[in-house]
Amino acid sequence: MNVFAHVEGLIRASLSAMQADGVMPADIDVSGIEAETPRDSSHGDFATNAAMVLAKKAGMKPRDIAEALKVRMEAFEDVEKADVAGPGFLNISFKPEFWQSMVGTILAAGELYGQVDLGKGTKTNVEYVSANPTGPMHVGHCRGAVFGDALARLLEFAGYDVTREYYVNDAGGQVDVLARSVFLRYREALGEDIGAIPEGLYPGDYLKPVGEALVAEYGDKLKSREAADWMPVARAKAIEMMMVMIREDLAALNIQHDVFFSEASLQANGRDRISEAIDVLKSKGLIYEGVLPKPKGHEDEEWEEREQVLFRSTEFGDDVDRAIAKSDGSYTYFAGDVGYHYDKLQRGFSHIINVFGADHIGYIKRMKSAVAALSDGKADFDIKVCQLVKLFRAGQAVKMGKRLGTFVTLREVVDEVGRDPVRFMMLYRKNDAPLDFDFAQVTEQSKDNPVFYVQYAHARSASVFRNAAEAFEGLDTSPDALTQAELSKLTDPGEIELIKMLASFPRLIEGAARAHEPHRLAFYLYEVANALHSQWARGNDSPQLRFIAQGDRGLTVARLAMIAATQRVISSGLGVLGVEAPDAMR
RNA sequence: GCACCGGUAGCUCAGCUGGAUAGAGCACCAGACUACGAAUCUGGGGGUCGGGAGUUCGAAUCUUCCCCGGUGCGCCA
């Protein structure tokens, strides 16, 4: 049950009744109004701006509408009171019974609590990571990987039918370079002295096993063959083994994709989706041959004007039209992406999300243009950009350089600090803001470390259950027993406050899913943990507030029900973020 | 030069798509352990929301023009 939807329903019903009674004109639309939590809790549980929104349309004073609405709202059984405030807000408070019953609602819903039907089963494609299969993943990939995975989980939780996809760039010049690098390692594995790896090839040791694998499979048979013969073999083997490595890296972060989509497959099996996509664009008059203007600002000595096939992306807000084919007639990388997204559309995805690294920002407009053109603007297409991650060790920035070979791999980070801290910290920031990742902070077990803080709240709750079983002989803490608890005993303001926070979980999920912003959930969980820790500490000062109430079984069970509901929200929320909710921290 | 993303407390950042007196953590100061795990909690000081103009009942949030920082910018993927 979504309390906000419930309250909005009550408000709408009241407004409709006012229209039926002639208090307010019947011909105005009343559906757009909202309920929200007031910033200041002394203003009540909910506030609605309905009166101010409708004042103009109704030709009435906001406060007059609010007064009429107040009377209607107070007629509902759950409503304790409603007050008109400020320019026309209506502050609404619910009776304690209403909040107490939410605990039962949460427990009854179990792991379904918080799930909403925002997506209504919409076929959704989330593409993330898509790192080139030319080496192991480094930290730069890490944020996008975690973000994409959490977003996919979030959307599933919110009722979307999600496919997680990885676009494998297994075509083009880059993988040819990979193949050449591997062939060198192959000769090395045969005992040849290959000396230093030439400039322009991949120098990493991780290609040695690929060379050895080729020896194991082909012996020295490839050595004397023409490049045209060994290239495809070396390339295929290299890509295969690199993708195995990448999948292992992703698995270390608890990330799995449903589809690994091969770029090369776009033009395979007797079909060419790239040319199909271009034909579609042609039929819309969006393809032409032309010359691109020289970019301004930086001097480029080697600039030459060349005629090539272009896509009229400026029709869709792009800065310049984009090249589909190179001057030699072969496709650009962008052409492949056009074909790929054409394929996504053909597979029936109406909701498509791409997660980009900051280095691909310049690519956004042309992709949006392409998808808008291919789908006639019908597809819901969003690109989320993950900004850079800066690593810090003991307050010092960790310098990384690809050329120096000093980049930190994803695996190194996960091995050092653990999967959960990496995941949570990558999400504890808005995706489009840069992120500082401090090894010391992330491994610390204290309040400074939000992952720990949230997990600790869950573990601490589990500890209460362990102790309760000892304090009361034969105490029944089964889900059924907790659902039957006398919730009316939960009267402390701190308890009610905690419950209200739990009650807002579905709305939080809805907003985060709608905005494609998993970080909201991370911050919310921190607040829930804080509310629990606070209530716990009140028990230190006031023993009668302790969750385990000496000699009072009924009260204890009621509080355990509240704790169980809190655990439910934390574990479900962490689950959406792909983080464990442990029962003990030591 | 153009585009995109940032600019909110000393520091790191939230701010729920326009709501009421702008929040949290760290740091600083002052408190709470015969403990349901103090790995925690309570209180306090601290802000021209980068700047100007505009839109309206109401702006950190929307429009526009500047300033600062980051990133990217023809046939590399």
XYZ file of C-alpha atoms (C1' of nucleotides) in Angstrom:
663
model
C 0.000 0.000 0.000
C 1.290 3.371 -0.997
C 0.198 5.880 1.646
C 0.659 8.815 -0.655
C -1.559 7.323 -3.292
C -4.072 6.612 -0.540
C -4.048 10.187 0.701
C -4.226 11.604 -2.795
C -7.205 9.361 -3.373
C -8.947 10.807 -0.327
C -8.212 14.334 -1.462
C -9.503 13.691 -4.973
C -12.638 12.089 -3.628
C -13.215 15.132 -1.443
C -12.703 17.507 -4.325
C -15.101 15.544 -6.501
C -17.688 15.660 -3.752
C -17.216 19.420 -3.547
C -17.858 19.642 -7.260
C -20.950 17.471 -6.993
C -22.268 19.724 -4.236
C -21.658 22.829 -6.272
C -19.062 24.209 -3.887
C -16.629 24.265 -6.769
C -17.170 24.353 -10.546
C -17.695 20.869 -11.935
C -15.858 21.412 -15.188
C -12.297 21.757 -13.879
C -9.726 18.988 -13.813
C -8.951 17.862 -10.316
C -6.557 15.015 -11.058
C -3.254 16.887 -10.974
C -3.101 17.583 -7.263
C -0.538 15.964 -4.987
C 0.102 15.111 -1.391
C 3.577 15.497 0.027
C 5.286 15.421 3.376
C 5.777 18.879 4.848
C 9.345 19.847 5.519
C 8.406 20.676 9.080
C 6.782 17.683 10.749
C 4.881 19.941 13.143
C 2.751 20.865 10.151
C 1.272 17.406 10.044
C 1.770 14.152 8.199
C 0.796 15.368 4.764
C 0.257 18.643 3.025
C -1.604 19.313 -0.167
C -1.351 22.296 -2.441
C -4.709 21.449 -4.062
C -6.345 24.731 -3.076
C -3.586 26.843 -4.600
C -3.414 24.781 -7.750
C -7.153 24.923 -8.294
C -7.780 28.513 -7.189
C -7.229 30.054 -10.579
C -9.200 27.464 -12.526
C -12.081 27.591 -10.077
C -12.063 31.373 -9.805
C -12.014 31.080 -6.032
C -9.722 32.141 -3.227
C -7.264 29.404 -2.230
C -8.180 29.603 1.411
C -11.886 29.190 0.652
C -11.199 25.988 -1.245
C -8.896 24.801 1.518
C -11.548 25.435 4.166
C -14.115 23.417 2.271
C -11.580 20.645 1.682
C -10.675 20.614 5.361
C -14.242 19.758 6.336
C -14.377 16.917 3.838
C -11.016 15.496 4.851
C -11.819 15.528 8.548
C -14.827 13.369 7.828
C -12.572 10.419 6.990
C -12.120 7.997 9.804
C -8.313 7.818 9.651
C -7.876 11.568 9.619
C -7.188 13.153 12.945
C -7.299 16.753 11.826
C -6.751 19.071 8.926
C -5.649 22.683 9.110
C -5.464 25.472 6.593
C -2.097 27.196 6.675
C -0.125 29.840 4.844
C -1.383 30.869 1.435
C -3.691 27.866 1.168
C -1.914 24.694 2.214
C -3.994 22.041 3.843
C -2.038 20.152 6.474
C -3.459 16.758 7.279
C -2.661 14.542 10.252
C -3.635 10.928 10.587
C -4.538 9.075 13.751
C -1.895 6.911 15.421
C -3.994 3.843 14.590
C -3.462 4.542 10.924
C 0.312 4.527 11.306
C 0.363 1.582 13.649
C -1.553 -0.469 11.134
C 1.137 0.266 8.542
C 3.436 -2.122 10.394
C 0.952 -4.894 9.746
C 0.639 -3.818 6.143
C 4.389 -3.990 5.650
C 4.751 -7.384 7.293
C 1.837 -8.792 5.337
C 3.355 -7.598 2.066
C 6.699 -9.141 2.985
C 9.251 -8.928 0.244
C 6.659 -7.400 -2.034
C 6.528 -4.314 0.145
C 7.777 -1.305 -1.766
C 7.137 -2.789 -5.158
C 4.981 -0.544 -7.292
C 3.403 -0.976 -10.671
C 4.890 2.091 -12.230
C 6.283 0.187 -15.190
C 3.207 -1.904 -15.891
C 5.391 -4.525 -17.513
C 6.885 -2.157 -20.091
C 9.640 -3.872 -22.050
C 12.750 -2.039 -20.954
C 16.330 -2.335 -22.105
C 19.154 -1.152 -19.888
C 22.532 -1.180 -21.572
C 25.516 -0.704 -19.319
C 29.234 -1.415 -18.992
C 29.797 -2.236 -22.677
C 33.546 -1.994 -22.074
C 35.739 -2.920 -25.028
C 36.838 -6.552 -24.930
C 40.482 -5.601 -25.053
C 41.467 -6.013 -21.434
C 40.335 -6.272 -17.834
C 37.906 -3.752 -16.414
C 39.371 -0.845 -14.523
C 37.812 1.377 -11.873
C 36.547 3.758 -14.498
C 34.079 1.099 -15.598
C 33.064 0.346 -12.074
C 30.640 3.156 -11.460
C 28.672 2.678 -14.644
C 28.523 -1.046 -13.990
C 27.125 -0.653 -10.509
C 24.828 2.172 -11.508
C 23.383 0.279 -14.455
C 22.866 -2.839 -12.414
C 21.156 -0.976 -9.575
C 18.986 0.915 -12.031
C 17.934 -2.355 -13.654
C 17.050 -3.807 -10.258
C 15.187 -0.647 -9.325
C 13.125 -0.684 -12.506
C 12.270 -4.345 -12.021
C 11.172 -3.529 -8.488
C 8.993 -0.789 -9.945
C 7.233 -3.097 -12.352
C 9.237 -2.874 -15.564
C 10.181 -5.902 -17.636
C 13.926 -5.357 -17.777
C 16.591 -6.780 -20.045
C 20.200 -6.068 -19.019
C 22.409 -5.716 -22.004
C 26.113 -5.420 -22.806
C 27.205 -4.224 -26.235
C 30.377 -6.045 -27.210
C 32.544 -3.982 -29.527
C 33.949 -6.958 -31.355
C 34.208 -5.288 -34.760
C 36.465 -2.569 -36.088
C 40.094 -1.627 -35.888
C 40.470 -1.943 -32.153
C 39.944 -5.677 -32.057
C 42.298 -6.092 -34.991
C 44.968 -4.438 -32.876
C 43.998 -6.864 -30.154
C 44.451 -9.784 -32.541
C 47.915 -8.568 -33.539
C 48.879 -8.197 -29.908
C 47.692 -11.709 -29.236
C 49.586 -13.121 -32.199
C 52.748 -11.693 -30.697
C 51.974 -13.491 -27.442
C 51.342 -16.621 -29.456
C 54.819 -16.472 -30.919
C 56.154 -15.786 -27.455
C 54.377 -18.852 -26.146
C 56.108 -20.870 -28.868
C 59.446 -19.831 -27.392
C 60.272 -16.913 -29.644
C 61.893 -13.812 -28.178
C 59.465 -11.045 -29.066
C 61.324 -8.242 -27.293
C 59.380 -5.150 -26.292
C 55.741 -4.831 -27.335
C 55.668 -2.340 -30.226
C 53.962 1.008 -29.841
C 50.265 0.830 -30.634
C 49.732 -2.751 -29.514
C 48.293 -3.822 -26.156
C 51.208 -4.514 -23.820
C 49.341 -6.120 -20.910
C 50.401 -9.498 -19.517
C 46.775 -10.575 -19.484
C 47.127 -11.459 -23.165
C 49.756 -14.115 -22.472
C 47.198 -16.787 -21.585
C 45.484 -16.110 -24.908
C 48.730 -16.793 -26.770
C 49.195 -19.969 -24.748
C 45.660 -21.065 -25.473
C 46.311 -20.673 -29.181
C 49.411 -22.837 -28.874
C 47.468 -25.463 -26.986
C 44.817 -25.516 -29.661
C 46.801 -25.044 -32.868
C 50.427 -25.815 -31.977
C 52.715 -23.868 -34.291
C 50.402 -24.208 -37.283
C 49.348 -20.571 -37.291
C 52.857 -19.223 -37.202
C 53.677 -19.550 -40.877
C 50.225 -18.633 -42.158
C 49.231 -15.361 -43.779
C 47.801 -12.620 -41.567
C 44.469 -13.022 -43.335
C 44.349 -16.568 -41.974
C 45.449 -16.100 -38.376
C 43.723 -12.773 -37.790
C 40.185 -14.123 -37.488
C 41.391 -16.986 -35.305
C 43.409 -14.803 -32.958
C 40.665 -12.218 -32.813
C 37.943 -14.693 -31.964
C 40.018 -16.376 -29.289
C 41.063 -13.078 -27.772
C 37.532 -11.710 -27.617
C 36.219 -14.935 -26.164
C 38.809 -14.993 -23.420
C 38.557 -11.278 -22.684
C 34.812 -11.567 -22.299
C 35.253 -14.461 -19.876
C 37.569 -12.269 -17.864
C 35.174 -9.346 -17.955
C 32.275 -11.527 -16.878
C 34.323 -12.698 -13.921
C 35.085 -9.108 -13.010
C 31.398 -8.278 -13.200
C 30.469 -11.344 -11.186
C 32.795 -10.125 -8.446
C 30.501 -7.129 -8.230
C 27.393 -9.294 -8.372
C 26.496 -8.072 -11.830
C 24.984 -10.219 -14.551
C 23.728 -9.311 -17.984
C 20.954 -11.064 -19.842
C 22.260 -10.308 -23.303
C 25.764 -9.797 -24.636
C 25.088 -8.197 -27.963
C 27.852 -8.579 -30.524
C 28.560 -5.609 -32.744
C 29.778 -7.979 -35.451
C 26.455 -9.824 -35.396
C 24.742 -6.731 -36.745
C 26.053 -7.787 -40.131
C 25.828 -11.544 -39.925
C 23.526 -14.415 -40.732
C 22.446 -12.920 -44.015
C 21.194 -9.703 -42.535
C 22.660 -6.252 -42.305
C 20.823 -4.300 -39.650
C 23.030 -1.302 -40.214
C 21.949 -0.913 -43.821
C 18.360 -1.677 -42.806
C 18.491 1.144 -40.288
C 20.054 3.491 -42.803
C 17.334 2.612 -45.308
C 14.750 3.594 -42.738
C 16.481 6.921 -42.214
C 16.779 7.367 -45.968
C 13.056 6.857 -46.391
C 12.560 9.737 -43.982
C 14.917 11.931 -45.985
C 17.501 12.081 -43.222
C 20.492 10.696 -45.129
C 22.569 12.694 -47.602
C 26.062 13.053 -48.962
C 27.895 16.152 -47.817
C 30.881 17.771 -46.227
C 31.152 18.543 -42.549
C 32.406 21.957 -41.434
C 35.723 22.144 -39.684
C 35.287 22.355 -35.929
C 36.148 25.756 -34.534
C 38.387 26.548 -31.645
C 41.292 24.230 -31.915
C 43.644 24.323 -34.870
C 43.906 21.092 -36.769
C 46.621 21.114 -39.403
C 45.527 17.898 -41.000
C 41.938 18.908 -41.576
C 40.667 18.144 -45.041
C 37.199 18.565 -46.421
C 35.794 15.237 -47.459
C 32.478 14.157 -48.832
C 30.775 11.384 -46.879
C 27.379 9.928 -46.048
C 25.757 11.960 -43.282
C 22.782 11.653 -40.964
C 20.736 14.806 -40.524
C 20.889 14.718 -36.729
C 20.609 18.510 -36.565
C 16.897 17.969 -37.273
C 16.724 16.540 -33.765
C 18.791 19.108 -31.925
C 22.319 17.875 -32.569
C 25.044 20.443 -33.182
C 26.219 19.083 -36.523
C 25.151 16.267 -38.790
C 27.000 13.030 -38.142
C 28.999 10.733 -40.376
C 27.444 7.368 -41.144
C 30.164 6.251 -43.550
C 33.844 7.072 -43.802
C 35.217 8.564 -46.988
C 36.246 5.080 -48.111
C 32.622 3.992 -47.845
C 32.902 1.768 -44.768
C 30.633 2.352 -41.792
C 31.584 4.527 -38.852
C 31.214 3.327 -35.297
C 28.132 5.505 -35.070
C 26.535 3.628 -37.963
C 26.904 0.452 -35.946
C 25.205 2.061 -32.989
C 22.369 3.228 -35.208
C 21.933 -0.342 -36.400
C 22.144 -1.620 -32.846
C 19.426 0.686 -31.591
C 17.314 -0.076 -34.599
C 17.607 -3.683 -33.495
C 16.628 -2.807 -29.933
C 13.509 -1.101 -31.239
C 12.721 -4.073 -33.440
C 12.989 -6.360 -30.461
C 10.088 -4.431 -28.963
C 11.725 -2.279 -26.310
C 9.735 0.883 -25.804
C 11.815 2.039 -22.870
C 15.531 2.173 -23.602
C 18.242 3.369 -21.239
C 21.954 3.653 -21.927
C 24.533 4.194 -19.226
C 27.509 6.170 -20.500
C 30.827 7.087 -18.992
C 31.731 10.752 -18.855
C 34.026 10.318 -21.850
C 31.027 9.600 -24.082
C 29.086 12.729 -23.236
C 29.628 14.144 -26.696
C 27.829 11.140 -28.072
C 24.491 11.735 -26.399
C 22.839 14.090 -28.825
C 23.550 12.020 -31.897
C 22.238 8.875 -30.221
C 19.081 10.606 -29.080
C 18.677 11.965 -32.567
C 19.081 8.521 -34.082
C 16.586 6.849 -31.784
C 14.102 9.689 -32.179
C 14.392 9.363 -35.957
C 14.129 5.585 -36.011
C 11.147 5.454 -33.673
C 9.438 8.622 -34.900
C 9.952 10.040 -31.438
C 7.880 7.291 -29.864
C 10.559 5.437 -27.922
C 11.251 6.538 -24.390
C 15.032 6.837 -24.611
C 17.247 8.052 -21.804
C 21.005 8.256 -21.458
C 22.482 8.390 -17.991
C 26.005 9.678 -17.624
C 28.273 8.518 -14.849
C 30.908 11.084 -14.010
C 34.481 10.253 -13.165
C 35.605 8.480 -10.044
C 38.672 9.847 -8.294
C 40.502 7.392 -6.107
C 42.037 8.526 -2.853
C 44.363 6.644 -0.597
C 45.202 8.248 2.736
C 43.939 11.565 1.460
C 46.191 11.461 -1.604
C 44.759 11.173 -5.095
C 45.768 7.938 -6.808
C 47.192 8.824 -10.177
C 46.314 6.644 -13.081
C 47.497 6.562 -16.646
C 46.721 4.034 -19.319
C 50.003 4.583 -21.095
C 51.977 4.156 -17.929
C 50.068 0.978 -17.217
C 49.250 2.363 -13.782
C 45.484 2.064 -13.968
C 43.767 0.358 -11.070
C 41.614 -2.585 -12.081
C 38.100 -3.125 -10.896
C 39.149 -6.402 -9.376
C 41.857 -4.808 -7.260
C 39.363 -2.407 -5.752
C 36.749 -5.073 -5.072
C 39.329 -7.415 -3.544
C 40.633 -4.700 -1.292
C 37.451 -3.137 0.049
C 34.756 -5.704 -0.664
C 31.774 -5.827 -2.933
C 29.154 -4.173 -0.753
C 31.149 -1.043 0.086
C 32.096 -0.550 -3.544
C 28.528 -0.900 -4.699
C 27.017 1.302 -2.037
C 29.569 4.088 -2.367
C 29.192 4.154 -6.141
C 25.490 4.762 -5.549
C 25.851 7.198 -2.683
C 26.147 10.079 -5.071
C 24.111 11.474 -7.920
C 25.290 9.763 -11.084
C 26.147 12.975 -12.903
C 28.301 14.408 -10.140
C 31.969 13.427 -9.837
C 32.730 10.962 -7.073
C 35.636 10.783 -4.656
C 36.325 7.238 -3.558
C 38.501 6.993 -0.489
C 39.834 3.538 0.348
C 40.237 4.409 3.998
C 36.701 5.691 4.426
C 35.099 2.824 2.587
C 36.762 0.148 4.669
C 36.121 1.929 7.947
C 33.546 0.410 10.266
C 31.936 3.515 11.649
C 29.297 6.083 11.005
C 31.638 7.796 8.550
C 30.967 4.881 6.297
C 27.343 4.889 5.155
C 27.409 1.279 3.972
C 28.415 0.088 7.355
C 25.919 2.356 9.063
C 22.980 0.953 7.123
C 24.094 -2.663 7.367
C 24.679 -2.210 11.077
C 21.078 -1.089 11.549
C 19.950 -4.372 10.028
C 22.380 -6.445 12.064
C 21.438 -4.627 15.241
C 17.796 -5.444 14.589
C 18.635 -9.094 14.176
C 20.425 -8.882 17.492
C 17.226 -7.699 19.167
C 15.448 -10.791 17.988
C 18.211 -13.008 19.337
C 18.012 -11.336 22.725
C 14.222 -11.317 22.834
C 14.173 -15.065 22.445
C 16.251 -15.307 25.602
C 14.322 -12.701 27.577
C 10.970 -14.368 27.016
C 10.741 -18.092 27.132
C 8.960 -19.596 24.156
C 8.471 -16.208 22.497
C 6.804 -16.614 19.122
C 8.414 -14.292 16.585
C 7.110 -15.992 13.479
C 5.711 -13.741 10.758
C 2.193 -14.769 11.749
C 2.730 -13.904 15.386
C 4.203 -10.518 14.510
C 1.314 -9.760 12.194
C -1.038 -10.455 15.107
C 0.844 -8.088 17.408
C -1.035 -5.450 19.396
C 0.247 -2.573 17.340
C -1.734 -0.020 19.322
C 1.016 -0.303 21.929
C 3.369 1.568 19.582
C 2.669 5.035 20.924
C 6.098 6.627 21.349
C 6.640 9.573 18.980
C 9.948 8.034 17.904
C 8.189 4.832 16.983
C 5.523 6.625 14.988
C 8.205 8.634 13.247
C 10.082 5.497 12.254
C 6.898 3.925 10.925
C 6.104 7.003 8.859
C 9.489 6.733 7.274
C 8.898 3.081 6.439
C 5.534 4.014 4.999
C 7.154 6.306 2.450
C 9.236 3.509 0.922
C 6.918 2.804 -2.039
C 6.758 6.496 -2.927
C 10.534 6.692 -2.745
C 10.864 3.728 -5.092
C 8.401 5.295 -7.475
C 10.263 8.596 -7.613
C 13.686 7.003 -7.938
C 12.495 4.687 -10.709
C 10.767 7.473 -12.572
C 13.863 9.667 -12.435
C 16.263 6.758 -13.055
C 18.099 7.743 -9.884
C 19.056 4.843 -7.614
C 21.070 7.147 -5.352
C 17.850 8.356 -3.783
C 17.340 4.910 -2.362
C 20.819 4.871 -0.846
C 20.147 8.157 0.941
C 16.726 6.997 2.057
C 18.168 3.852 3.610
C 20.665 5.965 5.490
C 17.765 7.915 6.967
C 15.888 4.779 7.931
C 18.998 3.450 9.645
C 19.381 6.760 11.436
C 15.781 6.633 12.680
C 16.308 3.137 14.025
C 19.602 3.963 15.739
C 17.978 7.024 17.310
C 15.065 5.066 18.703
C 17.473 2.500 20.029
C 19.470 5.152 21.838
C 16.333 6.554 23.472
C 16.102 3.188 25.143
C 19.466 3.870 26.773
C 18.105 6.950 28.500
C 14.590 5.667 29.014
C 14.546 1.927 29.687
C 10.781 1.798 29.109
C 11.462 2.575 25.443
C 13.724 -0.413 24.909
C 12.542 -2.772 22.261
C 12.633 -5.634 24.700
C 10.207 -4.435 27.388
C 10.946 -6.198 30.655
C 7.956 -8.248 31.736
C 5.696 -7.039 28.936
C 5.359 -9.665 26.262
C 2.675 -7.854 24.292
C 4.616 -4.622 24.047
C 7.774 -6.485 23.118
C 6.032 -8.338 20.321
C 4.568 -5.084 19.011
C 8.013 -3.508 18.950
C 9.514 -6.579 17.365
C 6.906 -6.244 14.637
C 8.067 -2.683 14.065
C 11.705 -3.831 13.975
C 10.827 -6.592 11.541
C 9.159 -4.038 9.293
C 12.273 -1.886 9.474
C 14.460 -4.841 8.588
C 12.130 -5.610 5.730
C 12.563 -2.153 4.245
C 16.324 -2.142 4.754
C 16.881 -5.578 3.284
C 14.555 -4.925 0.342
C 16.169 -1.563 -0.266
C 19.689 -2.914 -0.044
C 18.575 -5.758 -2.293
C 17.594 -3.257 -4.947
C 21.061 -1.754 -4.634
C 22.579 -5.236 -4.808
C 24.029 -5.003 -1.311
C 23.811 -7.662 1.413
C 21.773 -7.118 4.566
C 23.708 -9.098 7.179
C 22.321 -10.379 10.485
C 25.618 -9.784 12.229
C 28.599 -7.566 11.562
C 31.347 -9.444 13.285
C 34.758 28.735 -30.206
C 30.582 25.159 -29.295
C 28.110 21.431 -26.330
C 27.151 18.698 -21.823
C 27.639 18.220 -16.353
C 28.648 20.632 -11.936
C 28.827 25.426 -8.468
C 24.175 24.789 -1.747
C 27.579 25.426 5.829
C 35.039 25.409 6.741
C 35.040 20.162 3.905
C 32.032 16.046 1.224
C 27.213 16.202 -0.517
C 21.321 15.672 -0.297
C 17.187 18.660 -1.491
C 11.545 13.834 -3.527
C 10.752 17.547 -11.014
C 7.725 24.970 -8.134
C 6.004 24.855 -1.882
C 5.993 26.982 4.201
C 11.791 29.060 8.695
C 17.216 25.476 2.851
C 18.954 19.805 5.292
C 22.618 15.534 6.544
C 27.560 13.674 7.477
C 32.572 15.180 8.608
C 35.239 18.839 11.345
C 34.611 22.096 15.911
C 32.241 22.738 21.029
C 29.222 20.455 25.050
C 26.883 15.938 26.797
C 25.073 10.284 27.269
C 27.864 3.490 28.349
C 26.099 -1.090 36.129
C 24.992 -1.610 27.339
C 18.032 -4.671 23.855
C 25.843 -4.433 20.241
C 28.301 3.433 22.561
C 30.728 0.238 15.560
C 25.655 4.298 18.616
C 22.929 8.604 20.247
C 21.523 13.980 22.053
C 22.334 19.282 21.814
C 25.058 23.843 19.841
C 27.382 27.480 16.568
C 27.982 27.958 11.161
C 24.745 29.521 4.541
C 23.923 36.765 -0.066
C 21.842 28.296 -2.446
C 28.281 31.325 -7.956
C 26.156 36.601 -9.743
C 22.306 39.736 -12.225
C 17.471 40.040 -14.541
C 12.790 37.577 -15.451
C 8.287 34.088 -15.011
C 3.958 33.756 -10.242
C 0.430 33.385 -4.852
C 5.652 31.083 -4.028
C 12.215 29.827 -7.139
C 18.111 26.259 -4.679
C 14.522 24.083 -8.350
C 11.807 26.949 -14.477
C 13.713 31.114 -18.597
C 17.688 34.198 -19.983
C 22.583 36.629 -19.735
C 27.323 36.495 -17.333
C 31.467 34.194 -13.859
C 34.265 29.745 -12.153
C 35.520 24.285 -12.386
C 35.292 19.434 -14.994
C 34.528 16.650 -19.510
C 33.968 16.164 -24.658
C 34.280 18.163 -29.705
C 35.408 15.615 -38.143
C 35.850 9.080 -41.113
C 38.813 5.924 -32.576
C 35.944 2.360 -31.018
